[in-house]
């Protein structure tokens, strides 16, 4: 029993330390204070639904361009898929026909990145969430986890990729604008740091409160996203998911993951203790039965 | 040991190892059994489908979609199969840690069952991976996604398979007549058991924790922060129900392997297990009530999904729990088997509700598995049973260890 008790206290100590360390590690997710996340502000009051962003995106990423039949019509929802990373949809709203773009939201703390067990999905320091084909094993756990249903999978390829908007990471890294932002003729898309864009969005709402719905979609959704939406109507009218929680999604598995080291230390100690305690009872047990 | 009243297949004792193994590869029983007649065509078609899957992509055989990326292979073979394999850690806990000798005769067969389950469900996982050749990345790569629940589950699968192989290895040593190796390997059993139970606790609950981030995608009646605990607790009675069913079938199929003493003891084992099942199911039912009340979903009960939820809770948890209690009180072996069967169906329903049926229940188009997915899922199951049968017929799993083990 002496050994057990010693084991027990040792385990307790290690557990305490690991729990403490775990909490400390989790408390400050934004480690680079000197670098701000880049973001894109999409203003639905300006968007004319011309699909220029779709064409620009297809060209920049070597994807097929939308054909003439494939344009936004109210009542039909066009979805992103393995051949298009962004789409414009038209919605019949209380303010008439309004367009809304959809693509990866580039969350501050993305669920897909937390889900990825090979680090194929990454939140870059610059802000874009990118996917690396070399590491991915195609488990599609990112698709299960993403609250916005963004990552798409090439189901009909023997060497399938995950496809999603990467905010034109290569261009952003070189100081250029993402293709969709460059090609938008209506200036509905603005590229900048997330902080600047939130300030800009607030300014627009403040200056034209009659035009804008009072809110920025993406400011708090899923713990904050890199794509921010301004809209003339409540966001649910534009097909945006308003059930999204305000906390970040990786937060949901944190409790479970933090309990792992404690179980890993407490369980063996406890099992060893019971084993030693019952070792000599084997005979008695047999009689009892 | 004087076990002359039943046939005892010979383990190797002094013969050259290769010659012995070559001899063991030959079929040991009738080939045209009903099980073989059903399973051989399914396995053959399954193999063809697997080839098509690797040539043309997962979409060529499977109905999984952009909205529901995990289908039958993950929801049934992996998530449900692992719950059923939970018997191994529960039985090893009782026999090696609690020292309850009563269950000793079923340890080997349960561990073998668990080990094969993991090997084949890992196999199912490989079929479902888009780039299975990258599966080594989280194991050896410089890319440890430690924030991922799936990373934890993947590692635990791997380590637990090794632990189970260690737990089972004395049987292999006895079979090939490696006396020295047997001594070393059985000395490692306790360590492997303790490690194995710890791993099982974490990855049984981890399989539930996988779905924690899919908060808005799973029907609220099945989503709660309690999923990991619910998955863990249900793996106890899922695993034991599997042990009850598998044991009852083995008693018939492998009759000549089991000595009369163990045959008689089987009834006592079933009643012991039914009591444990009943109590863990009581705990589970209570936890489900807590999760339900906590979630405040009274309004959802009178919907289609709500009725389905009530069917699961009342018909496949409460009813088999009551049956387990009743059959224990009445010492009714037949009823134990019926309860185990209902429990197993209930666990399948529960796992499918979380992973498939309740997943994106609100989507416009629902996922329904293709016939090809079902054939492949069955193929995995049947190949596992083939291997299981092959091993039981040759290794000292159900029958006694060779006499030299006792002499040591």
XYZ file of C-alpha atoms in Angstrom:
697
model
C 0.000 0.000 0.000
C 2.943 2.322 0.650
C 3.907 2.223 -2.986
C 0.355 2.920 -3.979
C 0.128 5.989 -1.870
C 3.444 7.249 -3.180
C 2.251 6.573 -6.724
C -0.953 8.321 -5.977
C 0.689 11.495 -4.727
C 3.160 11.473 -7.575
C 0.285 11.163 -10.028
C -1.610 13.904 -8.284
C 1.386 16.242 -8.539
C 1.971 15.578 -12.212
C -1.712 15.966 -12.934
C -1.819 19.298 -11.181
C 1.140 20.572 -13.144
C -0.230 19.337 -16.454
C -3.616 20.870 -15.780
C -2.057 24.154 -14.815
C 0.186 24.173 -17.869
C -2.744 23.222 -20.073
C -4.792 26.168 -18.893
C -1.900 28.551 -19.348
C -1.236 27.294 -22.866
C -4.866 27.660 -23.821
C -5.381 31.128 -22.427
C -3.562 33.188 -25.058
C -4.269 31.919 -28.560
C -3.054 35.041 -30.365
C 0.664 34.778 -29.831
C 1.850 37.196 -32.525
C 0.847 40.649 -31.408
C 2.951 42.409 -34.028
C 1.107 40.863 -36.955
C -2.568 41.345 -37.622
C -4.836 38.980 -39.525
C -5.758 40.068 -43.016
C -9.447 40.008 -43.778
C -12.015 40.816 -46.431
C -15.104 42.947 -45.946
C -18.030 42.045 -48.194
C -20.691 44.718 -48.509
C -23.947 43.195 -49.789
C -25.443 46.672 -50.326
C -22.871 47.276 -53.055
C -22.766 43.838 -54.679
C -24.500 43.732 -58.088
C -24.269 39.958 -58.520
C -22.093 40.196 -61.655
C -20.071 37.058 -60.787
C -16.758 38.816 -61.541
C -15.397 37.349 -58.312
C -16.397 33.857 -59.466
C -14.609 34.306 -62.792
C -11.545 35.813 -61.130
C -11.437 32.961 -58.613
C -11.757 30.303 -61.315
C -8.954 31.905 -63.343
C -6.644 32.349 -60.351
C -7.085 28.752 -59.182
C -7.280 26.956 -62.531
C -10.925 25.949 -62.068
C -13.661 25.819 -64.740
C -15.424 29.164 -65.251
C -19.171 29.305 -64.584
C -21.055 28.809 -67.841
C -23.703 31.171 -69.182
C -26.588 29.213 -67.677
C -25.129 29.302 -64.220
C -25.960 32.639 -62.629
C -27.605 33.758 -59.382
C -31.399 33.503 -59.374
C -33.540 34.066 -56.275
C -34.949 30.798 -55.012
C -32.066 28.609 -56.112
C -29.091 28.170 -53.829
C -25.827 27.645 -55.658
C -23.243 25.976 -53.507
C -19.492 25.998 -53.499
C -18.055 22.642 -54.520
C -14.826 21.018 -55.618
C -14.922 23.114 -58.831
C -15.779 26.501 -57.384
C -14.486 28.078 -54.252
C -16.847 31.024 -54.163
C -20.400 31.627 -55.368
C -22.815 34.548 -55.483
C -26.446 33.841 -54.657
C -29.472 36.055 -55.093
C -32.097 36.357 -52.337
C -35.557 37.867 -52.423
C -35.579 39.914 -49.218
C -37.639 42.568 -47.481
C -35.456 45.136 -49.299
C -35.816 43.547 -52.737
C -33.268 41.338 -54.449
C -29.960 41.203 -52.581
C -26.836 39.245 -53.456
C -24.605 37.382 -51.036
C -21.220 35.822 -51.611
C -20.162 32.624 -49.930
C -16.705 31.131 -49.497
C -14.412 30.138 -46.620
C -14.880 32.457 -43.631
C -11.215 32.252 -42.542
C -12.058 32.016 -38.822
C -9.678 33.423 -36.245
C -9.702 30.085 -34.466
C -10.846 27.670 -37.156
C -12.583 24.397 -36.325
C -11.018 22.746 -39.375
C -7.502 23.569 -38.173
C -8.206 22.183 -34.698
C -9.757 19.112 -36.312
C -6.848 18.339 -38.618
C -4.628 15.610 -37.213
C -1.865 16.125 -39.774
C -1.717 19.922 -39.698
C -2.680 19.951 -43.360
C -5.119 22.734 -42.531
C -3.404 25.795 -41.178
C -4.233 29.252 -39.951
C -1.420 31.349 -41.369
C 0.047 34.318 -39.521
C -1.244 36.490 -42.361
C -4.818 35.374 -41.706
C -5.842 33.050 -44.562
C -6.721 29.463 -43.622
C -4.912 27.262 -46.111
C -4.797 23.571 -46.999
C -1.590 21.683 -47.822
C -1.974 18.610 -49.979
C 1.238 16.911 -48.899
C 0.097 16.172 -45.368
C -3.643 15.593 -45.754
C -4.831 12.000 -45.440
C -8.334 12.738 -46.658
C -10.201 11.863 -43.453
C -12.671 14.731 -43.979
C -12.824 15.538 -40.270
C -12.407 19.208 -41.265
C -15.677 18.905 -43.192
C -17.425 17.379 -40.168
C -16.153 20.165 -37.924
C -16.534 23.301 -40.050
C -19.691 25.104 -38.864
C -19.968 26.862 -42.249
C -19.658 23.632 -44.292
C -16.792 25.092 -46.287
C -14.207 22.395 -47.105
C -15.189 20.338 -50.155
C -13.784 17.008 -51.208
C -13.010 15.545 -54.638
C -15.068 12.374 -54.280
C -14.380 11.283 -57.828
C -10.610 11.388 -57.765
C -8.246 8.564 -56.761
C -5.988 11.225 -55.225
C -8.601 13.612 -53.839
C -7.931 17.096 -52.549
C -9.775 19.274 -50.080
C -10.950 22.349 -51.956
C -11.724 25.687 -50.378
C -10.976 29.402 -50.700
C -7.495 30.197 -49.427
C -7.856 33.983 -49.723
C -5.282 33.730 -52.532
C -2.616 33.144 -49.922
C 0.267 33.263 -52.439
C -0.810 36.678 -53.633
C -1.494 38.005 -50.127
C 1.945 36.862 -48.995
C 3.510 38.923 -51.809
C 1.498 41.982 -50.865
C -1.051 41.605 -53.648
C -4.826 41.577 -53.306
C -6.899 38.387 -53.548
C -8.216 37.846 -57.096
C -11.881 38.401 -56.191
C -11.103 41.706 -54.480
C -9.078 42.956 -57.464
C -11.784 42.123 -59.976
C -14.856 43.373 -58.107
C -16.188 46.284 -60.202
C -18.656 47.433 -57.541
C -16.101 47.744 -54.744
C -18.200 45.374 -52.705
C -15.024 43.631 -51.515
C -12.408 45.413 -49.433
C -9.147 43.844 -48.310
C -7.296 44.972 -45.193
C -6.447 44.055 -41.646
C -9.353 42.691 -39.687
C -9.266 45.578 -37.241
C -9.307 48.244 -39.974
C -12.176 46.536 -41.724
C -14.316 46.311 -38.599
C -13.747 50.042 -38.060
C -14.601 50.702 -41.705
C -17.754 48.574 -41.454
C -18.862 50.451 -38.334
C -18.226 53.756 -40.117
C -20.430 52.705 -43.031
C -23.256 51.619 -40.733
C -22.946 54.835 -38.758
C -23.010 57.070 -41.854
C -25.891 55.307 -43.567
C -28.017 53.720 -40.871
C -30.980 53.603 -43.273
C -29.167 51.414 -45.771
C -27.435 48.996 -43.431
C -28.695 46.402 -41.036
C -27.002 47.156 -37.730
C -24.451 44.392 -37.362
C -21.325 42.881 -38.851
C -21.628 39.169 -39.588
C -18.328 37.572 -38.706
C -17.314 40.021 -36.000
C -18.210 37.573 -33.259
C -19.502 34.500 -35.092
C -17.435 31.383 -34.320
C -15.096 33.533 -32.266
C -14.573 36.014 -35.120
C -13.968 35.363 -38.802
C -11.706 36.802 -41.478
C -14.605 37.410 -43.830
C -16.916 40.160 -42.630
C -20.386 40.835 -44.014
C -22.412 44.008 -44.201
C -26.009 43.641 -45.287
C -29.124 45.741 -45.915
C -31.292 43.057 -44.282
C -31.018 40.721 -41.277
C -28.367 38.127 -42.028
C -30.653 35.113 -42.059
C -32.402 36.601 -45.094
C -29.108 36.240 -46.951
C -28.786 32.572 -46.102
C -26.103 33.220 -43.503
C -26.181 30.811 -40.599
C -27.119 32.855 -37.548
C -27.220 29.836 -35.256
C -23.417 29.844 -35.216
C -22.138 30.154 -31.666
C -20.146 33.212 -30.605
C -17.426 31.186 -28.942
C -14.784 29.610 -31.146
C -15.450 26.010 -32.130
C -12.164 24.485 -30.929
C -13.350 25.625 -27.492
C -15.880 22.768 -27.576
C -13.252 20.018 -27.507
C -10.867 21.797 -25.167
C -12.384 20.332 -22.005
C -12.107 16.820 -23.341
C -8.540 17.273 -24.565
C -7.433 18.819 -21.275
C -8.792 15.857 -19.337
C -6.628 13.440 -21.331
C -3.330 13.930 -19.460
C -5.093 13.576 -16.099
C -6.779 10.325 -17.116
C -3.510 9.085 -18.525
C -1.826 9.548 -15.191
C -4.625 8.838 -12.724
C -6.021 5.739 -14.427
C -2.876 3.578 -14.444
C -2.094 4.564 -10.845
C -5.618 3.704 -9.778
C -5.694 0.431 -11.718
C -2.333 -0.582 -10.299
C -3.650 0.167 -6.827
C -6.759 -1.977 -7.285
C -4.663 -4.721 -8.849
C -2.398 -4.847 -5.836
C -5.312 -4.725 -3.447
C -7.176 -7.620 -5.076
C -4.149 -9.732 -5.986
C -4.394 -11.878 -2.884
C -8.157 -12.041 -2.940
C -8.244 -14.374 -5.920
C -8.760 -17.434 -3.735
C -11.367 -15.862 -1.477
C -13.251 -14.691 -4.544
C -13.392 -18.225 -5.906
C -14.782 -19.573 -2.645
C -17.307 -16.804 -2.587
C -18.588 -17.666 -6.048
C -4.853 -32.762 -17.427
C -7.177 -35.521 -18.504
C -9.389 -34.001 -21.124
C -10.077 -37.066 -23.173
C -13.781 -36.629 -23.715
C -13.404 -33.894 -26.317
C -11.063 -33.440 -29.261
C -8.005 -31.441 -28.408
C -6.190 -30.174 -31.502
C -2.457 -30.453 -31.083
C -0.360 -27.393 -30.442
C 3.195 -27.520 -31.673
C 5.498 -29.466 -29.460
C 8.931 -29.930 -30.886
C 8.067 -30.012 -34.598
C 9.940 -27.628 -36.943
C 8.027 -24.341 -36.840
C 7.634 -23.802 -40.603
C 6.367 -27.296 -41.190
C 3.886 -26.858 -38.357
C 2.635 -23.526 -39.702
C 2.262 -24.921 -43.228
C 0.196 -27.747 -41.776
C -1.966 -25.293 -39.834
C -2.852 -23.356 -42.993
C -4.979 -26.216 -44.280
C -8.746 -25.938 -43.754
C -9.888 -27.658 -40.580
C -13.613 -27.996 -41.109
C -16.346 -28.314 -43.697
C -16.203 -25.658 -46.376
C -19.844 -25.557 -47.471
C -21.478 -24.170 -44.347
C -24.394 -21.705 -44.565
C -22.162 -18.915 -43.303
C -19.579 -19.569 -46.010
C -22.201 -19.749 -48.737
C -23.443 -16.286 -47.770
C -20.099 -14.710 -46.976
C -17.963 -15.874 -49.920
C -19.963 -14.069 -52.641
C -20.216 -10.923 -50.528
C -16.485 -10.899 -49.859
C -15.784 -11.438 -53.580
C -18.051 -8.576 -54.669
C -16.619 -6.461 -51.837
C -13.071 -6.924 -53.114
C -14.128 -5.830 -56.609
C -15.809 -2.742 -55.125
C -12.677 -1.887 -53.153
C -10.655 -1.988 -56.382
C -13.196 0.319 -58.061
C -13.035 2.653 -55.058
C -9.258 3.025 -55.373
C -9.332 3.520 -59.146
C -12.240 5.943 -59.426
C -12.410 7.570 -56.003
C -14.716 7.144 -53.017
C -17.661 8.703 -54.873
C -17.688 5.792 -57.323
C -19.040 3.377 -54.716
C -20.204 5.518 -51.814
C -23.054 7.994 -51.395
C -21.211 10.244 -48.939
C -21.610 13.890 -49.889
C -20.180 17.340 -49.274
C -22.746 17.821 -46.467
C -22.419 14.344 -44.937
C -18.774 13.428 -45.428
C -18.794 10.407 -43.117
C -21.029 7.522 -44.084
C -21.593 3.900 -43.233
C -17.924 2.879 -43.153
C -17.154 5.397 -40.440
C -20.522 5.404 -38.669
C -21.035 1.638 -38.634
C -17.672 -0.095 -39.038
C -15.543 2.317 -37.041
C -17.742 4.099 -34.490
C -20.181 1.244 -33.820
C -17.605 -1.524 -34.224
C -15.267 -0.001 -31.679
C -18.093 0.234 -29.143
C -18.703 -3.501 -29.578
C -15.003 -4.179 -29.169
C -15.249 -2.578 -25.720
C -15.834 -5.993 -24.157
C -12.096 -6.610 -24.155
C -11.212 -3.815 -21.771
C -14.162 -4.549 -19.469
C -13.392 -8.268 -19.207
C -9.620 -7.727 -18.749
C -10.464 -5.173 -16.060
C -12.576 -7.697 -14.190
C -10.199 -10.617 -14.572
C -6.768 -9.018 -14.206
C -7.478 -5.921 -12.127
C -10.398 -7.019 -9.952
C -9.218 -10.640 -9.987
C -12.649 -12.094 -10.596
C -11.621 -15.572 -11.730
C -15.104 -16.466 -12.943
C -14.549 -14.682 -16.268
C -11.071 -16.039 -16.874
C -12.215 -18.644 -19.389
C -13.557 -15.979 -21.747
C -10.646 -13.524 -21.561
C -8.733 -14.857 -24.542
C -11.660 -15.100 -26.887
C -12.805 -11.596 -25.927
C -9.358 -10.088 -26.398
C -9.016 -11.854 -29.750
C -12.400 -10.516 -30.784
C -11.428 -7.017 -29.699
C -8.067 -7.136 -31.409
C -9.511 -8.318 -34.721
C -12.250 -5.709 -34.466
C -9.679 -2.953 -34.171
C -7.538 -4.324 -36.988
C -10.498 -4.525 -39.330
C -12.052 -1.230 -38.331
C -8.730 0.430 -38.880
C -8.945 -1.270 -42.266
C -12.364 0.283 -42.826
C -10.842 3.615 -41.925
C -8.164 3.192 -44.592
C -10.824 2.546 -47.234
C -12.562 5.730 -46.236
C -9.449 7.921 -46.307
C -8.965 9.956 -49.451
C -5.197 9.602 -49.305
C -4.606 6.469 -47.214
C -0.881 6.494 -48.013
C -0.635 9.608 -45.832
C -2.013 7.759 -42.812
C 1.517 7.519 -41.432
C 1.788 11.325 -41.259
C 0.211 11.729 -37.837
C 2.273 8.786 -36.571
C 5.795 9.489 -37.835
C 5.458 12.858 -39.549
C 6.680 16.153 -38.234
C 3.064 17.253 -38.268
C 1.427 16.339 -35.001
C -2.029 17.870 -34.939
C -2.239 17.573 -31.165
C -5.247 19.860 -30.922
C -7.273 17.274 -32.843
C -9.466 14.712 -31.115
C -8.928 12.498 -34.139
C -5.173 12.628 -33.532
C -5.764 11.226 -30.068
C -8.152 8.581 -31.365
C -5.749 7.507 -34.137
C -2.838 7.104 -31.741
C -4.965 5.257 -29.235
C -6.204 2.847 -31.885
C -2.638 2.040 -32.802
C -1.366 1.701 -29.235
C -4.394 -0.270 -28.131
C -3.922 -2.746 -30.970
C -0.376 -3.322 -29.728
C -1.600 -3.692 -26.139
C -4.231 -6.218 -27.204
C -1.725 -8.151 -29.271
C 0.471 -8.348 -26.172
C -2.468 -9.513 -24.072
C -3.188 -12.206 -26.635
C 0.422 -13.147 -27.431
C 0.778 -15.953 -24.836
C -1.814 -17.907 -26.858
C 0.324 -17.546 -29.983
C 3.412 -18.653 -28.069
C 1.553 -21.706 -26.750
C 0.356 -22.535 -30.245
C 3.800 -22.570 -31.858
C 5.358 -24.103 -28.776
C 7.613 -21.203 -27.829
C 7.939 -21.940 -24.131
C 10.459 -19.275 -23.238
C 8.678 -16.546 -25.197
C 5.428 -17.437 -23.473
C 6.970 -16.770 -20.100
C 8.219 -13.339 -21.140
C 4.995 -12.383 -22.922
C 2.639 -13.410 -20.133
C 4.796 -11.389 -17.752
C 3.814 -8.319 -19.753
C 0.076 -8.959 -19.545
C -0.692 -6.790 -16.507
C 1.147 -3.801 -17.951
C -0.636 -4.259 -21.270
C -3.987 -4.555 -19.500
C -3.518 -1.389 -17.450
C -2.320 0.511 -20.501
C -5.150 -0.939 -22.566
C -7.904 0.061 -20.133
C -6.551 3.599 -19.957
C -6.410 3.856 -23.743
C -9.901 2.416 -24.064
C -11.408 4.895 -21.621
C -9.950 7.734 -23.627
C -10.678 6.612 -27.152
C -14.147 5.207 -26.481
C -15.067 8.637 -25.155
C -12.864 10.231 -27.827
C -15.010 8.748 -30.574
C -17.886 10.726 -29.089
C -15.736 13.818 -28.605
C -15.030 13.768 -32.359
C -18.509 15.136 -32.874
C -18.328 17.922 -30.278
C -17.386 20.523 -32.876
C -20.349 19.569 -35.069
C -22.596 21.372 -32.612
C -25.234 22.755 -34.981
C -25.014 19.828 -37.393
C -26.216 17.056 -35.094
C -29.829 16.945 -34.027
C -30.041 18.599 -30.576
C -31.553 15.472 -29.033
C -28.315 13.618 -29.761
C -25.847 16.448 -29.332
C -24.719 17.421 -25.859
C -21.440 18.066 -24.149
C -22.017 14.673 -22.516
C -21.368 12.740 -25.757
C -17.904 11.541 -24.640
C -19.236 10.182 -21.326
C -22.285 8.646 -22.998
C -20.071 6.921 -25.565
C -17.792 5.603 -22.850
C -20.544 4.243 -20.597
C -22.436 2.702 -23.498
C -19.259 0.991 -24.715
C -19.322 -1.047 -21.484
C -22.704 -2.674 -22.079
C -22.216 -2.671 -25.860
C -19.016 -4.647 -25.414
C -20.524 -7.004 -22.853
C -23.609 -7.647 -24.991
C -21.227 -8.553 -27.770
C -19.413 -10.903 -25.367
C -22.741 -12.523 -24.433
C -23.785 -13.009 -28.061
C -20.367 -14.083 -29.288
C -19.994 -16.462 -26.338
C -23.385 -18.043 -26.958
C -22.584 -18.591 -30.645
C -19.111 -19.931 -29.811
C -20.617 -22.417 -27.365
C -22.435 -23.966 -30.309
C -19.977 -23.506 -33.182
C -16.822 -24.378 -31.263
C -18.481 -26.919 -28.965
C -15.624 -29.404 -29.215
C -13.046 -26.748 -28.244
C -14.547 -25.991 -24.862
C -14.066 -28.346 -21.959
C -17.196 -29.486 -20.085
C -16.302 -27.512 -17.003
C -16.239 -24.216 -18.915
C -19.359 -25.189 -20.798
C -21.176 -25.504 -17.496
C -19.654 -22.292 -16.168
C -20.917 -20.346 -19.180
C -24.383 -19.953 -17.683
C -22.944 -18.323 -14.591
C -20.870 -16.001 -16.761
C -23.934 -14.913 -18.723
C -25.846 -14.086 -15.552
C -22.901 -12.183 -14.092
C -22.589 -10.156 -17.288
C -26.308 -9.484 -17.460
C -26.162 -7.931 -14.007
C -23.272 -5.655 -15.016
C -25.080 -4.710 -18.222
C -28.240 -3.868 -16.316
C -26.443 -1.573 -13.891
C -24.329 0.230 -16.498
C -27.454 0.718 -18.580
C -29.163 2.224 -15.562
C -26.273 4.686 -15.224
C -26.405 5.356 -18.962
C -30.149 5.962 -18.920
C -29.735 8.351 -16.034
C -26.968 10.218 -17.894
C -29.199 10.432 -20.970
C -31.940 11.968 -18.818
C -29.448 14.467 -17.390
C -28.281 15.361 -20.905
C -31.869 15.724 -22.069
C -32.993 17.902 -19.164
C -29.808 19.947 -19.439
C -30.450 20.555 -23.130
C -34.037 21.767 -22.488
C -35.437 20.117 -25.588
C -38.942 19.245 -24.364
C -40.450 20.877 -27.418
C -38.573 18.564 -29.765
C -40.020 15.366 -28.309
C -43.224 15.563 -30.291
C -41.530 15.709 -33.692
C -40.521 12.891 -36.025
C -36.953 12.922 -34.705
C -38.345 13.170 -31.163
C -40.362 10.002 -31.617
C -37.282 8.288 -32.978
C -35.349 9.510 -29.936
C -38.010 8.125 -27.593
C -37.954 4.808 -29.465
C -34.225 4.585 -28.895
C -34.371 5.540 -25.233
C -37.401 3.472 -24.235
C -37.262 0.558 -26.638
C -33.527 0.051 -26.861
C -32.209 1.258 -23.512
C -34.953 1.046 -20.904
C -36.512 -2.178 -22.215
C -33.303 -4.250 -22.520
C -32.178 -2.853 -19.163
C -35.359 -4.119 -17.533
C -34.979 -7.423 -19.365
C -31.407 -7.779 -18.113
C -32.558 -7.183 -14.524
C -35.449 -9.581 -14.951
C -33.388 -12.327 -16.582
C -30.820 -12.024 -13.806
C -33.499 -12.342 -11.132
C -35.071 -15.338 -12.886
C -31.708 -16.801 -13.965
C -33.129 -17.086 -17.464
C -30.296 -17.610 -19.952
C -32.482 -17.298 -23.034
C -33.723 -13.911 -21.896
C -30.140 -12.760 -21.314
C -29.364 -13.459 -24.966
C -32.513 -11.664 -26.123
C -31.629 -8.628 -23.981
C -28.086 -8.638 -25.375
C -29.461 -8.703 -28.895
C -31.824 -5.764 -28.276
C -29.004 -3.867 -26.573
C -26.732 -4.387 -29.568
C -29.387 -3.162 -31.980
C -29.861 -0.179 -29.663
C -26.155 0.650 -29.698
C -26.084 0.459 -33.500
C -29.097 2.780 -33.633
C -27.507 5.191 -31.175
C -24.181 5.408 -33.000
C -25.879 5.792 -36.364
C -28.167 8.474 -34.926
C -25.191 10.543 -33.849
C -23.004 9.943 -36.889
C -25.431 9.571 -39.800
C -29.161 9.842 -39.111
C -29.034 12.875 -36.851
C -26.102 14.404 -38.715
C -27.388 17.228 -40.930
C -30.897 15.950 -40.307
C -32.044 19.330 -41.585
C -30.193 19.116 -44.919
C -32.195 19.155 -48.132
C -30.922 15.780 -49.309
C -30.315 12.983 -46.842
C -27.512 10.489 -46.935
C -28.605 6.942 -47.630
C -25.821 4.374 -48.066
C -25.481 2.797 -51.509
C -25.764 -0.980 -51.838
C -22.040 -0.995 -52.603
C -21.214 0.655 -49.287
C -23.318 -1.927 -47.489
C -21.573 -4.798 -49.286
C -18.141 -3.412 -48.379
C -19.248 -2.886 -44.759
C -20.439 -6.509 -44.617
C -17.277 -7.719 -46.334
C -15.163 -6.193 -43.566
C -17.357 -7.889 -40.969
C -17.252 -11.280 -42.708
C -13.505 -11.309 -43.309
C -13.094 -10.543 -39.612
C -15.304 -13.502 -38.686
C -13.311 -15.741 -41.059
C -10.041 -14.800 -39.402
C -11.608 -15.158 -35.959
C -12.814 -18.669 -36.800
C -9.443 -19.585 -38.301
C -7.656 -18.528 -35.131
C -10.105 -20.176 -32.710
C -9.840 -23.492 -34.548
C -6.035 -23.492 -34.261
C -4.883 -21.522 -31.247
C -5.654 -22.288 -27.602
C -8.316 -19.579 -27.357
C -11.382 -21.399 -26.103
C -9.698 -24.687 -25.302
C -7.144 -25.322 -22.594
C -3.526 -24.281 -22.904
C -1.126 -27.152 -23.716
C -0.099 -29.200 -20.707
C 3.415 -27.732 -20.541
C 1.977 -24.366 -19.491
C 0.764 -25.823 -16.189
C 4.048 -27.578 -15.551
C 5.931 -24.294 -15.616
